[in-house]
Coordinates of C-alpha atoms in Angstrom, one line a residue:
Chain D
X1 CA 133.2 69.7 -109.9
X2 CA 136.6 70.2 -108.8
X3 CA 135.4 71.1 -105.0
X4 CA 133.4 67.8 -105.2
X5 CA 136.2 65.8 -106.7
X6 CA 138.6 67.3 -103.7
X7 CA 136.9 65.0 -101.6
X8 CA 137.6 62.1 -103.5
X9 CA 141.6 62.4 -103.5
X10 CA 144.2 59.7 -102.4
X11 CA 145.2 61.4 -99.2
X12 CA 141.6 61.4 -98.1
X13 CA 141.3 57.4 -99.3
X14 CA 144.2 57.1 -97.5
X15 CA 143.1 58.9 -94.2
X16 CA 139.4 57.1 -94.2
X17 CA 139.9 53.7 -95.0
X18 CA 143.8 52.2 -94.6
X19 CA 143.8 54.9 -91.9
X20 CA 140.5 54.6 -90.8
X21 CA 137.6 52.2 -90.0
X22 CA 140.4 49.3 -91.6
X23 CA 143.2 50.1 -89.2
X24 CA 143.7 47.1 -86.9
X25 CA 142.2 44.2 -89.0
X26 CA 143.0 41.4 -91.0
X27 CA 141.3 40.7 -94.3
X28 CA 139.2 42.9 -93.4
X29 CA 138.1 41.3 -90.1
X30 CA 139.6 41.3 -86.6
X31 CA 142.9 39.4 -86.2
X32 CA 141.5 37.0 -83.8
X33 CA 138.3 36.2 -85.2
X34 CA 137.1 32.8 -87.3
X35 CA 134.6 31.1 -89.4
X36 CA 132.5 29.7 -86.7
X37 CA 132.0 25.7 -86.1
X38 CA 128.8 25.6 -86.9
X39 CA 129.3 26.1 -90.4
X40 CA 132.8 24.4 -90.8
X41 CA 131.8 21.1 -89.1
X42 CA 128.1 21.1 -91.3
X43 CA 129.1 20.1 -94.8
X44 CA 125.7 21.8 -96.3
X45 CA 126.1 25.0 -94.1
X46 CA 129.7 24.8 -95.6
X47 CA 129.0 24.2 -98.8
X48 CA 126.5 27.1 -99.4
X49 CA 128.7 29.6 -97.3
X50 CA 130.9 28.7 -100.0
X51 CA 128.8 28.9 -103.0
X52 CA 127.5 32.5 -101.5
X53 CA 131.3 34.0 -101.5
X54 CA 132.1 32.5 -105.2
X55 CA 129.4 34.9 -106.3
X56 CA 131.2 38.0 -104.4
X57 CA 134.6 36.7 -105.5
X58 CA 132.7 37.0 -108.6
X59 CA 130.9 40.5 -108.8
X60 CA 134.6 42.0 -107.3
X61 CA 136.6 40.5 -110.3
X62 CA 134.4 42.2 -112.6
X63 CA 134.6 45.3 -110.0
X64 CA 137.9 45.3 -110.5
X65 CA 138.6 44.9 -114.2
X66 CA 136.4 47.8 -114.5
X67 CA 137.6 49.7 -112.2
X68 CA 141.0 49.9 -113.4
X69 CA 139.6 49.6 -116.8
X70 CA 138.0 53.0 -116.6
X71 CA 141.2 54.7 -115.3
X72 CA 142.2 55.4 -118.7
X73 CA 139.2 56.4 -120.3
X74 CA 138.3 59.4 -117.2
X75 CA 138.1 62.6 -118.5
X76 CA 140.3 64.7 -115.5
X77 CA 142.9 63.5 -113.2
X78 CA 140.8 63.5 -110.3
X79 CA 138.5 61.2 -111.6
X80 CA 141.1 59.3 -112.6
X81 CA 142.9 59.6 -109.0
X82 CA 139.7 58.2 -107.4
X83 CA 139.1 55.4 -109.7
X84 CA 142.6 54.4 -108.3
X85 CA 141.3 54.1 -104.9
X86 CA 138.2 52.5 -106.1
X87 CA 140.7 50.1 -107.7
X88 CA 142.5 49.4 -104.8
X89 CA 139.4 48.9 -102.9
X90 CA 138.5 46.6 -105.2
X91 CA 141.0 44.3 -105.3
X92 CA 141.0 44.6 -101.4
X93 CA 137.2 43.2 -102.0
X94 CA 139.1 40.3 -103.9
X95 CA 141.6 39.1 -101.7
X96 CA 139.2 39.1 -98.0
X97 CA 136.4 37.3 -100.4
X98 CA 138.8 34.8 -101.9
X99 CA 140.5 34.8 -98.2
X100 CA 136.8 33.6 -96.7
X101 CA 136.6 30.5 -99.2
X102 CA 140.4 29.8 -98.1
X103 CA 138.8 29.9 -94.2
X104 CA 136.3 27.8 -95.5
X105 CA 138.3 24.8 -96.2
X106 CA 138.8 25.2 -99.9
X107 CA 142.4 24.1 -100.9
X108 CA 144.4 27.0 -102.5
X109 CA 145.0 24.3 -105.6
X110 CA 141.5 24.2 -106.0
X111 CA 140.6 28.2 -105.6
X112 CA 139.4 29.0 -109.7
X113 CA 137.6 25.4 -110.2
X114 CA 135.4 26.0 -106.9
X115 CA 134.8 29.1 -108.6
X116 CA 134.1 28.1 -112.0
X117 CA 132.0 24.9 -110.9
X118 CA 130.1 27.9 -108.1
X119 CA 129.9 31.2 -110.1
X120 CA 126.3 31.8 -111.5
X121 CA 126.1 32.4 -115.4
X122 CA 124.0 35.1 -115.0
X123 CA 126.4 37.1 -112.5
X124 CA 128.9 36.0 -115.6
X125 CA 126.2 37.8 -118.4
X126 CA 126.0 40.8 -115.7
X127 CA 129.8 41.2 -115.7
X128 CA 130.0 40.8 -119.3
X129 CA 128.1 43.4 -120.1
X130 CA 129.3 46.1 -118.1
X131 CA 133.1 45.0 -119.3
X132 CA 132.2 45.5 -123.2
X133 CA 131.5 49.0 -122.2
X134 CA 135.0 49.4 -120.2
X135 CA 136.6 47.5 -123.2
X136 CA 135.4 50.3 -125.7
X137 CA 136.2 53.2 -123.6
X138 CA 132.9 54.2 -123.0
X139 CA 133.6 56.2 -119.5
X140 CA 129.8 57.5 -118.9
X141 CA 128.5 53.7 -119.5
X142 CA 131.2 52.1 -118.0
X143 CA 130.7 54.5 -114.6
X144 CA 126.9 54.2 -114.5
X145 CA 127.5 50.2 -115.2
X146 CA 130.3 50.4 -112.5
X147 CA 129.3 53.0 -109.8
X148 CA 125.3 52.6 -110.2
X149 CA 124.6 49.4 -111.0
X150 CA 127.1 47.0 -109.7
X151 CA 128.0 48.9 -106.5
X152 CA 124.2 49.7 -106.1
X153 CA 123.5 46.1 -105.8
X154 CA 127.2 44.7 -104.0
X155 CA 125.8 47.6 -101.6
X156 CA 122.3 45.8 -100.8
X157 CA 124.1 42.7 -101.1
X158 CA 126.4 42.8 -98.5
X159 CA 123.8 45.2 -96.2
X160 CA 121.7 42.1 -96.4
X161 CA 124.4 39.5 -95.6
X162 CA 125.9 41.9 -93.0
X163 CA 122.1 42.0 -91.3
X164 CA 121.9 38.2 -91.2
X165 CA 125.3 37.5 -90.1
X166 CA 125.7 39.7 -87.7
X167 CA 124.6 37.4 -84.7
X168 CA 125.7 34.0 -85.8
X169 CA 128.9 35.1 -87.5
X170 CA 130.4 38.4 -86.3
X171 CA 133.8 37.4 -88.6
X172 CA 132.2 38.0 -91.4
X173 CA 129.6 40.8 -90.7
X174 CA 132.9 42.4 -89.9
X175 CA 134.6 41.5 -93.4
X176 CA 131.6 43.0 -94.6
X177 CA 130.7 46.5 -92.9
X178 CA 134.3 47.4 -94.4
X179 CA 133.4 46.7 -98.3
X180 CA 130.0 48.2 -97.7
X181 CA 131.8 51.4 -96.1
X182 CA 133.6 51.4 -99.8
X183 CA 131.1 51.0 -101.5
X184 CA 128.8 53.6 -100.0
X185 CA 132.1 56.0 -101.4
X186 CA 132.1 54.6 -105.0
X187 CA 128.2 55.0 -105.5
X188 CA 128.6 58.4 -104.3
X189 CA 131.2 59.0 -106.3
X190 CA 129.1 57.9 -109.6
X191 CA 126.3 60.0 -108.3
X192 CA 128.2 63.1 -108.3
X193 CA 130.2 62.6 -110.9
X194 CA 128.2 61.3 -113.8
X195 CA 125.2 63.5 -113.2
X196 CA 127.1 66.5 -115.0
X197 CA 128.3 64.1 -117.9
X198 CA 124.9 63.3 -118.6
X199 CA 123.4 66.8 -118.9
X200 CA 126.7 67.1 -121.1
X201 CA 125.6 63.9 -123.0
X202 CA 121.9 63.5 -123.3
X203 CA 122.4 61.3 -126.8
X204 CA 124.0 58.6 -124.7
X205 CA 120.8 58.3 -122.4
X206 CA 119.2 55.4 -124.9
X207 CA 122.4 53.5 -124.9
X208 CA 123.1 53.6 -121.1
X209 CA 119.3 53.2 -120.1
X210 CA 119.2 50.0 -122.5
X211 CA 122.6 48.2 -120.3
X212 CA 121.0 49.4 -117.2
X213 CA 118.2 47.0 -118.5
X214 CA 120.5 44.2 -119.2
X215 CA 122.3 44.2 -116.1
X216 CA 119.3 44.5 -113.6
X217 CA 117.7 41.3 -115.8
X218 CA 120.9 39.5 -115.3
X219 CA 121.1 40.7 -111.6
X220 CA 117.3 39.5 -111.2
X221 CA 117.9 36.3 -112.7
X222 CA 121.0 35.7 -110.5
X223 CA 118.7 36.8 -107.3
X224 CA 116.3 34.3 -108.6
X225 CA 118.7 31.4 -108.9
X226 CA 120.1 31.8 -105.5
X227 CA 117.3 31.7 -103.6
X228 CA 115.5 29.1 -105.3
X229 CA 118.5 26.3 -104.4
X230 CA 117.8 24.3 -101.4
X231 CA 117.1 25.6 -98.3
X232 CA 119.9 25.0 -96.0
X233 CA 118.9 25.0 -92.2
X234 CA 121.1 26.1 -89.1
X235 CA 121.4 23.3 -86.8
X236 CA 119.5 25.3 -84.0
X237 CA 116.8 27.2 -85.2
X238 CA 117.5 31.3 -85.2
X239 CA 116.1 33.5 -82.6
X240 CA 117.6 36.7 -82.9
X241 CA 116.0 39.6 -84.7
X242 CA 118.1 40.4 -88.0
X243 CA 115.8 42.8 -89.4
X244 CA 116.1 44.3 -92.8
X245 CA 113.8 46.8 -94.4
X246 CA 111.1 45.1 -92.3
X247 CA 111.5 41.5 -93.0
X248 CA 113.0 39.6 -89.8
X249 CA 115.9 37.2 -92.3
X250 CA 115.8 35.0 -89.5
X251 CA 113.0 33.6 -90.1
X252 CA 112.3 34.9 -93.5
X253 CA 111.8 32.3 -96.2
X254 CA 114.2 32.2 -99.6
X255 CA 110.9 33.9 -101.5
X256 CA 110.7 36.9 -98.6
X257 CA 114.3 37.0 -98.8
X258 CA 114.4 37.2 -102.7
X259 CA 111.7 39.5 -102.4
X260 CA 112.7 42.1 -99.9
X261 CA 116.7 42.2 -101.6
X262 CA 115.3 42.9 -105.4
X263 CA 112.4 45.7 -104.3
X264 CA 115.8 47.6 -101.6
X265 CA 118.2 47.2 -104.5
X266 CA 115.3 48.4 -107.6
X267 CA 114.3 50.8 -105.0
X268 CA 118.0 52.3 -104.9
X269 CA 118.4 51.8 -108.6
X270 CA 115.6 54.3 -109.7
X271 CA 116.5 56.8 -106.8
X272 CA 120.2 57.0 -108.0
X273 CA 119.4 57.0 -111.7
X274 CA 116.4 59.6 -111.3
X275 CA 119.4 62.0 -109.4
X276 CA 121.6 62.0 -112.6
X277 CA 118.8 62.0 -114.9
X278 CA 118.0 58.5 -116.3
X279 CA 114.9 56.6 -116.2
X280 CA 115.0 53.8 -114.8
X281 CA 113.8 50.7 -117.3
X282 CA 112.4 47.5 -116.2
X283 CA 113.7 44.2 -117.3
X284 CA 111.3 41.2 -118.4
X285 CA 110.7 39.0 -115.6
X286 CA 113.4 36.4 -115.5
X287 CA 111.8 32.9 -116.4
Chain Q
X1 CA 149.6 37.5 -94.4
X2 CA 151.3 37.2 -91.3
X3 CA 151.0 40.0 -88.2
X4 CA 154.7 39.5 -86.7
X5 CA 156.6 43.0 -87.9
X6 CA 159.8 41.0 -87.7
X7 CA 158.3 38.3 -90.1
X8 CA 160.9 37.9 -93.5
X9 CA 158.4 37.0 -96.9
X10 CA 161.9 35.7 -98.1
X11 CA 161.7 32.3 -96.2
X12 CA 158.6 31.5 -97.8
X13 CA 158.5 28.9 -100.6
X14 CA 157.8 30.8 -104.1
X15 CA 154.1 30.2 -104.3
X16 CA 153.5 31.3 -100.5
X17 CA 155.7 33.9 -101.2
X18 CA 153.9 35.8 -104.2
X19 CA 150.4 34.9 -102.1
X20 CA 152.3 37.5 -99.3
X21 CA 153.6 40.3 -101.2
X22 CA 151.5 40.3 -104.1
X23 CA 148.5 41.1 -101.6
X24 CA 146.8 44.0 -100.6
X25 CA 147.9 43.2 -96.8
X26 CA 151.3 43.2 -97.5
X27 CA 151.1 46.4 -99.3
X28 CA 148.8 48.1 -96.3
X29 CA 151.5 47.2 -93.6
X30 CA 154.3 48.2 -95.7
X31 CA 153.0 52.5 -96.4
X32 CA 151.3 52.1 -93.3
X33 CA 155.2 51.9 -91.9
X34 CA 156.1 55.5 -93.8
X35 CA 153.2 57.4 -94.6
X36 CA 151.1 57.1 -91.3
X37 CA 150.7 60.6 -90.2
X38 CA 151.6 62.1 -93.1
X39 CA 149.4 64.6 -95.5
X40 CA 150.4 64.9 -99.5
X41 CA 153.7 63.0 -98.2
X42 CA 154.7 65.0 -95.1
X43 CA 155.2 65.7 -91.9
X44 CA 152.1 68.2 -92.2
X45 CA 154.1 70.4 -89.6
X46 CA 156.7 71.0 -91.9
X47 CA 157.6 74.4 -93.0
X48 CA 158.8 75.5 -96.6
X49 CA 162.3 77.3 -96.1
X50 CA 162.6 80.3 -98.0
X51 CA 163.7 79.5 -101.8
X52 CA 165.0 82.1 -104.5
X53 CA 163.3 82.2 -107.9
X54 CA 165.7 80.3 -110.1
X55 CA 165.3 77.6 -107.3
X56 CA 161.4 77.5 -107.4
X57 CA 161.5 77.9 -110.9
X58 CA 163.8 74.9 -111.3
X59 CA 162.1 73.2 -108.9
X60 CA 158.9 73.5 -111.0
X61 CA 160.2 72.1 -114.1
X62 CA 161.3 68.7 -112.5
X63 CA 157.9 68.4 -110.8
X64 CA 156.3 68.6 -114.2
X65 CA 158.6 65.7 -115.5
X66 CA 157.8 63.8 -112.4
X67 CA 154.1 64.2 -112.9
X68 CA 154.3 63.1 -116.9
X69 CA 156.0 60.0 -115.5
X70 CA 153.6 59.6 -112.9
X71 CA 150.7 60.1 -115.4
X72 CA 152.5 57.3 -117.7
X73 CA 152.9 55.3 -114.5
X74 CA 149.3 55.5 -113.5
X75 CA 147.7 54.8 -116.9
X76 CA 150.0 51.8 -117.7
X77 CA 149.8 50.3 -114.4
X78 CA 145.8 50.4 -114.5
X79 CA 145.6 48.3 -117.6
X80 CA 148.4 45.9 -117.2
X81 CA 145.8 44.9 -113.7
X82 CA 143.2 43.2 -116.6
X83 CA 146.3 42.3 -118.6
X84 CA 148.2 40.5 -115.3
X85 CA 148.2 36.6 -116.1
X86 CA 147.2 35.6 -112.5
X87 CA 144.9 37.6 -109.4
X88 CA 147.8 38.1 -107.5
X89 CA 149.1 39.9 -109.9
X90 CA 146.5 41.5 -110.6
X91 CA 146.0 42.4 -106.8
X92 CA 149.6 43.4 -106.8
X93 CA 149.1 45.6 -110.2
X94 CA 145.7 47.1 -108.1
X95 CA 148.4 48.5 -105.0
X96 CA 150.4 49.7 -107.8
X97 CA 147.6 51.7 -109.4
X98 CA 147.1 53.7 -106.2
X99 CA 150.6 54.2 -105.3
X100 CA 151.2 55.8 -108.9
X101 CA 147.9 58.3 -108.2
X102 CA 148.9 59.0 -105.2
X103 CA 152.8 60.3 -106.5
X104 CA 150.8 62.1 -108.7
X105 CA 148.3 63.6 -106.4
X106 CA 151.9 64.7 -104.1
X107 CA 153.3 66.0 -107.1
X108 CA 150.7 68.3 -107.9
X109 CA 149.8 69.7 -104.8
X110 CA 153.6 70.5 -104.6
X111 CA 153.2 72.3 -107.9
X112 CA 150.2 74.4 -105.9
X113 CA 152.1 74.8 -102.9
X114 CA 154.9 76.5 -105.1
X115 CA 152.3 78.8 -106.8
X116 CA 151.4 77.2 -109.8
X117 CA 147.5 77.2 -110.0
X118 CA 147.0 75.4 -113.8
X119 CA 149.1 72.5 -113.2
X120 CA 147.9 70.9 -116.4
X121 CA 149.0 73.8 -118.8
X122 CA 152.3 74.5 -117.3
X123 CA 153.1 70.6 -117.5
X124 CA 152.1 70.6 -120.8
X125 CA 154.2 73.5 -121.5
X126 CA 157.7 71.8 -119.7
X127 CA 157.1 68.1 -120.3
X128 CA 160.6 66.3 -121.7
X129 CA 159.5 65.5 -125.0
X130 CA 162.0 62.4 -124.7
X131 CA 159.4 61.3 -121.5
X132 CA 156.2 61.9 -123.6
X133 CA 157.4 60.3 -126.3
X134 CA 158.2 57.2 -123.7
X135 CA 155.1 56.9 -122.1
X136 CA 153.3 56.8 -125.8
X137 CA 155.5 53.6 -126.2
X138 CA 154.7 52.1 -122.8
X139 CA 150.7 52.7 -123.8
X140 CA 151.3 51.1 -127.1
X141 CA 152.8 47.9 -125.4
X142 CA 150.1 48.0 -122.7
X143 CA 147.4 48.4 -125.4
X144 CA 149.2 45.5 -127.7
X145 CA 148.3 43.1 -124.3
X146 CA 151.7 42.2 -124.4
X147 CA 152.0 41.7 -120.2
X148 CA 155.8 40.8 -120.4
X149 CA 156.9 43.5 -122.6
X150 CA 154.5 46.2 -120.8
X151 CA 156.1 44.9 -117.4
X152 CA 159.5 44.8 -118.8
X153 CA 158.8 48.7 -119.9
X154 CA 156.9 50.1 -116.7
X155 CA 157.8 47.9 -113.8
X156 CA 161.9 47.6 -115.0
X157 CA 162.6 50.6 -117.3
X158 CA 160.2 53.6 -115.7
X159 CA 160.2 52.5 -112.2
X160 CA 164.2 52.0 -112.1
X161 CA 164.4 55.8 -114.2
X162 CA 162.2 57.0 -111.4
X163 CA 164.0 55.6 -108.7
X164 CA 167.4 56.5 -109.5
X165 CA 166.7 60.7 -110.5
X166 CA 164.2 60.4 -107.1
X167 CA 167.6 59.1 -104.9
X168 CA 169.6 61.8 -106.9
X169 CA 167.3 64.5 -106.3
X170 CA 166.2 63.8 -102.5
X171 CA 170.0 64.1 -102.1
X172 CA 170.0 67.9 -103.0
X173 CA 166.0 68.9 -102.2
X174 CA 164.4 71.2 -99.6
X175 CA 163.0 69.1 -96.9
X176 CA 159.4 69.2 -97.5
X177 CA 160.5 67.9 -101.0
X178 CA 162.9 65.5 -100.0
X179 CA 160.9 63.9 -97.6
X180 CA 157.9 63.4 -100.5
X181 CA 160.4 62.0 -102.5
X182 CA 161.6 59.3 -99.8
X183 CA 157.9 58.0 -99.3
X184 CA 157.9 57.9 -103.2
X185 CA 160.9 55.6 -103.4
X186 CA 159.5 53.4 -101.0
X187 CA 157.2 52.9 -103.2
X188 CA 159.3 52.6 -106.5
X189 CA 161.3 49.9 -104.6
X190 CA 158.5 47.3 -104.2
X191 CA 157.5 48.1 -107.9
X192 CA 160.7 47.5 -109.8
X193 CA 161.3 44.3 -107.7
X194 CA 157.7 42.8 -108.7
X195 CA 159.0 43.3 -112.3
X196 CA 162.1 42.0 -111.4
X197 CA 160.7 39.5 -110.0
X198 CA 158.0 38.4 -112.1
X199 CA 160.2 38.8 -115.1
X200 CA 162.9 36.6 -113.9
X201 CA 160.6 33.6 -113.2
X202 CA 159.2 33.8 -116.5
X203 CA 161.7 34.9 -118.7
X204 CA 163.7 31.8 -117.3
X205 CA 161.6 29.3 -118.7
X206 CA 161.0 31.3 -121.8
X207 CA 164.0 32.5 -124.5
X208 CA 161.6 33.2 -126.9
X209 CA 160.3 36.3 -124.6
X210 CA 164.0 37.0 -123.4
X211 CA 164.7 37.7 -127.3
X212 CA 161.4 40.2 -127.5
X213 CA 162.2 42.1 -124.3
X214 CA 166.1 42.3 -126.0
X215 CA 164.1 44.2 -129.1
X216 CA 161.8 46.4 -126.5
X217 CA 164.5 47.2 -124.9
X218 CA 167.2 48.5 -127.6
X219 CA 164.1 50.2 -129.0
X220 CA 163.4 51.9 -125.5
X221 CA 167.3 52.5 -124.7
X222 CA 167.2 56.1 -126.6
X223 CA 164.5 57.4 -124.9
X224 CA 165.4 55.9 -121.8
X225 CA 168.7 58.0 -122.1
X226 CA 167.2 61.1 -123.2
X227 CA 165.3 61.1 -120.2
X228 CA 167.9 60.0 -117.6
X229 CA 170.1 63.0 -119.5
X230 CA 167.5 65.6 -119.3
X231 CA 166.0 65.0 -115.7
X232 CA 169.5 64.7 -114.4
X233 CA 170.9 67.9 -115.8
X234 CA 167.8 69.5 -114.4
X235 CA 168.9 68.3 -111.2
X236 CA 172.5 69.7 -112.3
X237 CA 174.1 66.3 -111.2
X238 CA 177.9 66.8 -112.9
X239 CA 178.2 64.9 -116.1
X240 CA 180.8 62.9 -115.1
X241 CA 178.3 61.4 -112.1
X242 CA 175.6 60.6 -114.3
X243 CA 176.9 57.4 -115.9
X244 CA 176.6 55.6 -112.2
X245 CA 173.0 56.7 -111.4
X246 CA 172.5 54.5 -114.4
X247 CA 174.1 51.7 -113.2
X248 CA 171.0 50.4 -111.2
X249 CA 169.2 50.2 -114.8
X250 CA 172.3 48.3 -116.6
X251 CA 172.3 46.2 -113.8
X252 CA 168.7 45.0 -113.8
X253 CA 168.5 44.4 -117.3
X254 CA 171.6 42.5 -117.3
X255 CA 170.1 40.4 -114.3
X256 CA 167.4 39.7 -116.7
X257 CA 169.6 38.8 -119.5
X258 CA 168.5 41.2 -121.8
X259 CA 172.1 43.0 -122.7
X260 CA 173.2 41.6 -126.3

């Protein structure tokens, strides 16, 4: 564990990410680089490039409270030395998110009511129940809720939004191959990590399996809300390719879209779960 | 935040102001100004200079204080980030979080480079009682949810204890040492002056809070002074000297109003 946990230290953090593939940028994104016209000058584009960051502002709040919420509970230093970065990584996540709705037009005054009015309830329900665990203390939930769960889907998230932005809005394909560069550490991190504390802990399987249940419904639901609002079309239809795990988003309707993001991030789910030992449990169908 | 490296946060109006350094921006460009290039806090070049037992031994037993206050540091700065009142705060409390892992990562490795391979037992076995006994209080305030008495007790009365003994020691230390404790104080300074800071604006529109901070702080004050009193004879600073490495404590809490 402690060779593992080695890699995971501050002076490493330090030498990868403010060091590394973040040196040179601002919020996350080149210096020079902007929300493009198209959206800012088309009120509906606007408005749901909007809506979409609320719910990242959203999942990184919770990221964050639990993050730093876990600190405390971590059985070693190092663990406790990473989730420090992972905090700090987190709140970075904050700040370029909250930065993009700025860029967007909304007024600073108006920051948390755009984001009450925008966040979905059940992204709310999903954070809720991963942040009763960090409330009690409960490190092995809280890091499976945390590390597998949330970061596995931000991870897919912002894959799929980095894939479809990458043509029409390099600014913030950029913003994004940074957090998913993070988050590709902390899911590894929860892999490694927990996988022991399991075998340690098999009594808490029933527990953890039943919140992974919660939080993928929730995470369904919120999938399911998203892409069932009203289809907002680009001014000039898309020609590019923006392929992701075989569907072109392009050209891919919300249903394909909905469809292909749930089966990568349940995909990833039972992969990541099966290597530290839990079953993976479905949810009901959200109605 | 703003790219120009001879750009001043001070001329900003106080909203625009806490946006700047209370971001995660500000915070990258300002370690990115003294730790760039450095591994565990130094020049990774540098080369220990030969030190005589009662040195290293001495040397040891302040590194295990540092890395109990470090410890308290780290674990009361990670939950005041859900107990901050506002995100840049909390974003602030977030830089803070790292900063204190990553004086206690520097610490430690110190500790191996001296020899010491079970850090944990031999800083259980030197730890200043007075400094345990402190950071149990500064837990219980965080854990209370108390944000202007946990600030009062980490961001004023820990980081200004750290920041003085640091100064005093980096004075007197072998390089290697010295120069981790300069990147540390770097640190310490943005720290205490968001507690400072955020205090201030608060406590000025809020005697009620002034009056509990009074009673955290004369309940703190003898552990405070135990601790200033044990780290600084470790670091053999004459007697008669210690009373004005204190003064930088007196003087904040007296900024604050919070002498009787």
């Amino acid at each position: 564990m402690t060779n593992f946990l080695s890699q995971y230290s501050i002076q490493r953090w330090m030498e990868m990410c403010p060091q590394g593939y973040l040196e040179n940028t601002v919020y996350g994104r080149g210096p020079d680089e902007h929300e493009p016209e198209a959206i800012l000058d088309d009120a509906e584009q606007r408005e749901a490039a909007i809506a979409a960051t609320v719910q990242l502002v959203v999942g990184e709040r919770c990221a964050l409270a639990a993050s730093s919420g876990l600190i405390n509970a971590a059985p070693d230093y190092p663990s406790k030395r990473f989730l420090a970065t992972q905090t700090l990584d987190e709140a970075r996540h904050v700040e370029v998110f909250t930065q993009r709705l700025l860029d967007l037009g909304v007024k600073r005054d108006d920051l948390e009511t755009t984001i009450n009015d925008h966040a979905n309830p059940n992204l709310v329900k999903f954070a809720e129940v991963l942040l009763e665990k960090v409330a009690n203390g409960d490190f092995l939930a809280g890091v499976v809720g945390q590390n597998i769960v949330l970061e596995g889907m931000a991870f897919t998230v912002f894959e799929l939004l980095e894939t479809a932005s990458h043509e029409i809005n390099p600014k913030f394909a950029h913003t994004l191959t940074g957090t998913i560069a993070d988050e590709r550490r902390h899911v590894g991190f929860g892999e490694n990590r927990i996988g022991s504390l399991v075998r340690e802990h098999p009594e808490k399987k029933p527990e953890i399996e039943q919140m992974q249940k919660e939080m993928t419904y929730h995470m369904l639901a919120t999938f399911a809300d998203v892409f069932s609002g009203p289809l907002v079309e680009p001014a000039e239809p898309r020609t590019d390719d923006a392929d992701f795990h075989g569907t072109n988003l392009a050209t891919a309707t919300p249903e394909e879209m909905e469809a292909v993001l749930s089966d990568t991030v349940l995909g990833e789910f039972k992969m990541r779960l099966d290597r530290i030992g839990l079953e993976y449990q479905s949810p009901p169908v959200p109605a | 935040m703003s790219s120009d490296e001879d750009f001043d946060p001070h001329v900003l109006a106080e909203e625009e102001f806490i946006e700047e350094v209370q971001s995660f921006e500000f915070w990258f460009g300002a370690v990115e100004g003294y730790l760039s290039g450095k591994s565990y806090g130094h020049d990774p070049e540098a080369v220990d200079l030969p030190m005589d037992e009662v040195e290293r031994d001495r040397l040891i037993t302040t590194l295990c204080h540092y890395c109990v206050g470090e410890t308290a540091a780290l674990e009361g700065a990670s939950g005041l980030v859900s107990l901050a009142p506002n995100h840049p705060a909390k974003i602030f409390m977030a830089t803070q979080v790292v900063d204190e892992a990553r004086h206690l990562e520097v610490f430690l490795r110190r500790l191996n480079d001296l020899g010491v391979e079970d850090t944990a037992t031999e800083i259980q076995r030197q730890a200043n009682p007075a400094l345990v006994e402190f950071k149990d209080a500064l837990l219980k305030l965080v854990a209370s949810g108390d944000w202007d008495a946990a600030v009062f007790a980490q961001n004023v009365i820990l980081e200004t204890m750290e920041f003085t003994v640091f100064r005093a020691h980096a004075r007197t230390a072998d390089a290697v040492t010295a120069e981790i404790l300069e990147g540390v104080i770097s640190d310490e300074r943005r720290h205490f002056g968001f507690g400072e800071n955020d205090l201030g604006r608060r406590l000025a529109h809020d005697p009620a809070a002034r009056a509990r901070l009074r009673d955290v702080r004369q309940n703190l004050d003898g552990l405070v002074l135990g601790v200033f009193e044990g780290a600084l004879a470790d670091l053999e600073v004459p007697a008669s000297d210690r009373h004005v490495l204190g003064r930088d404590y007196l003087e904040t809490v007296e900024r604050l109003g919070l002498t009787r």
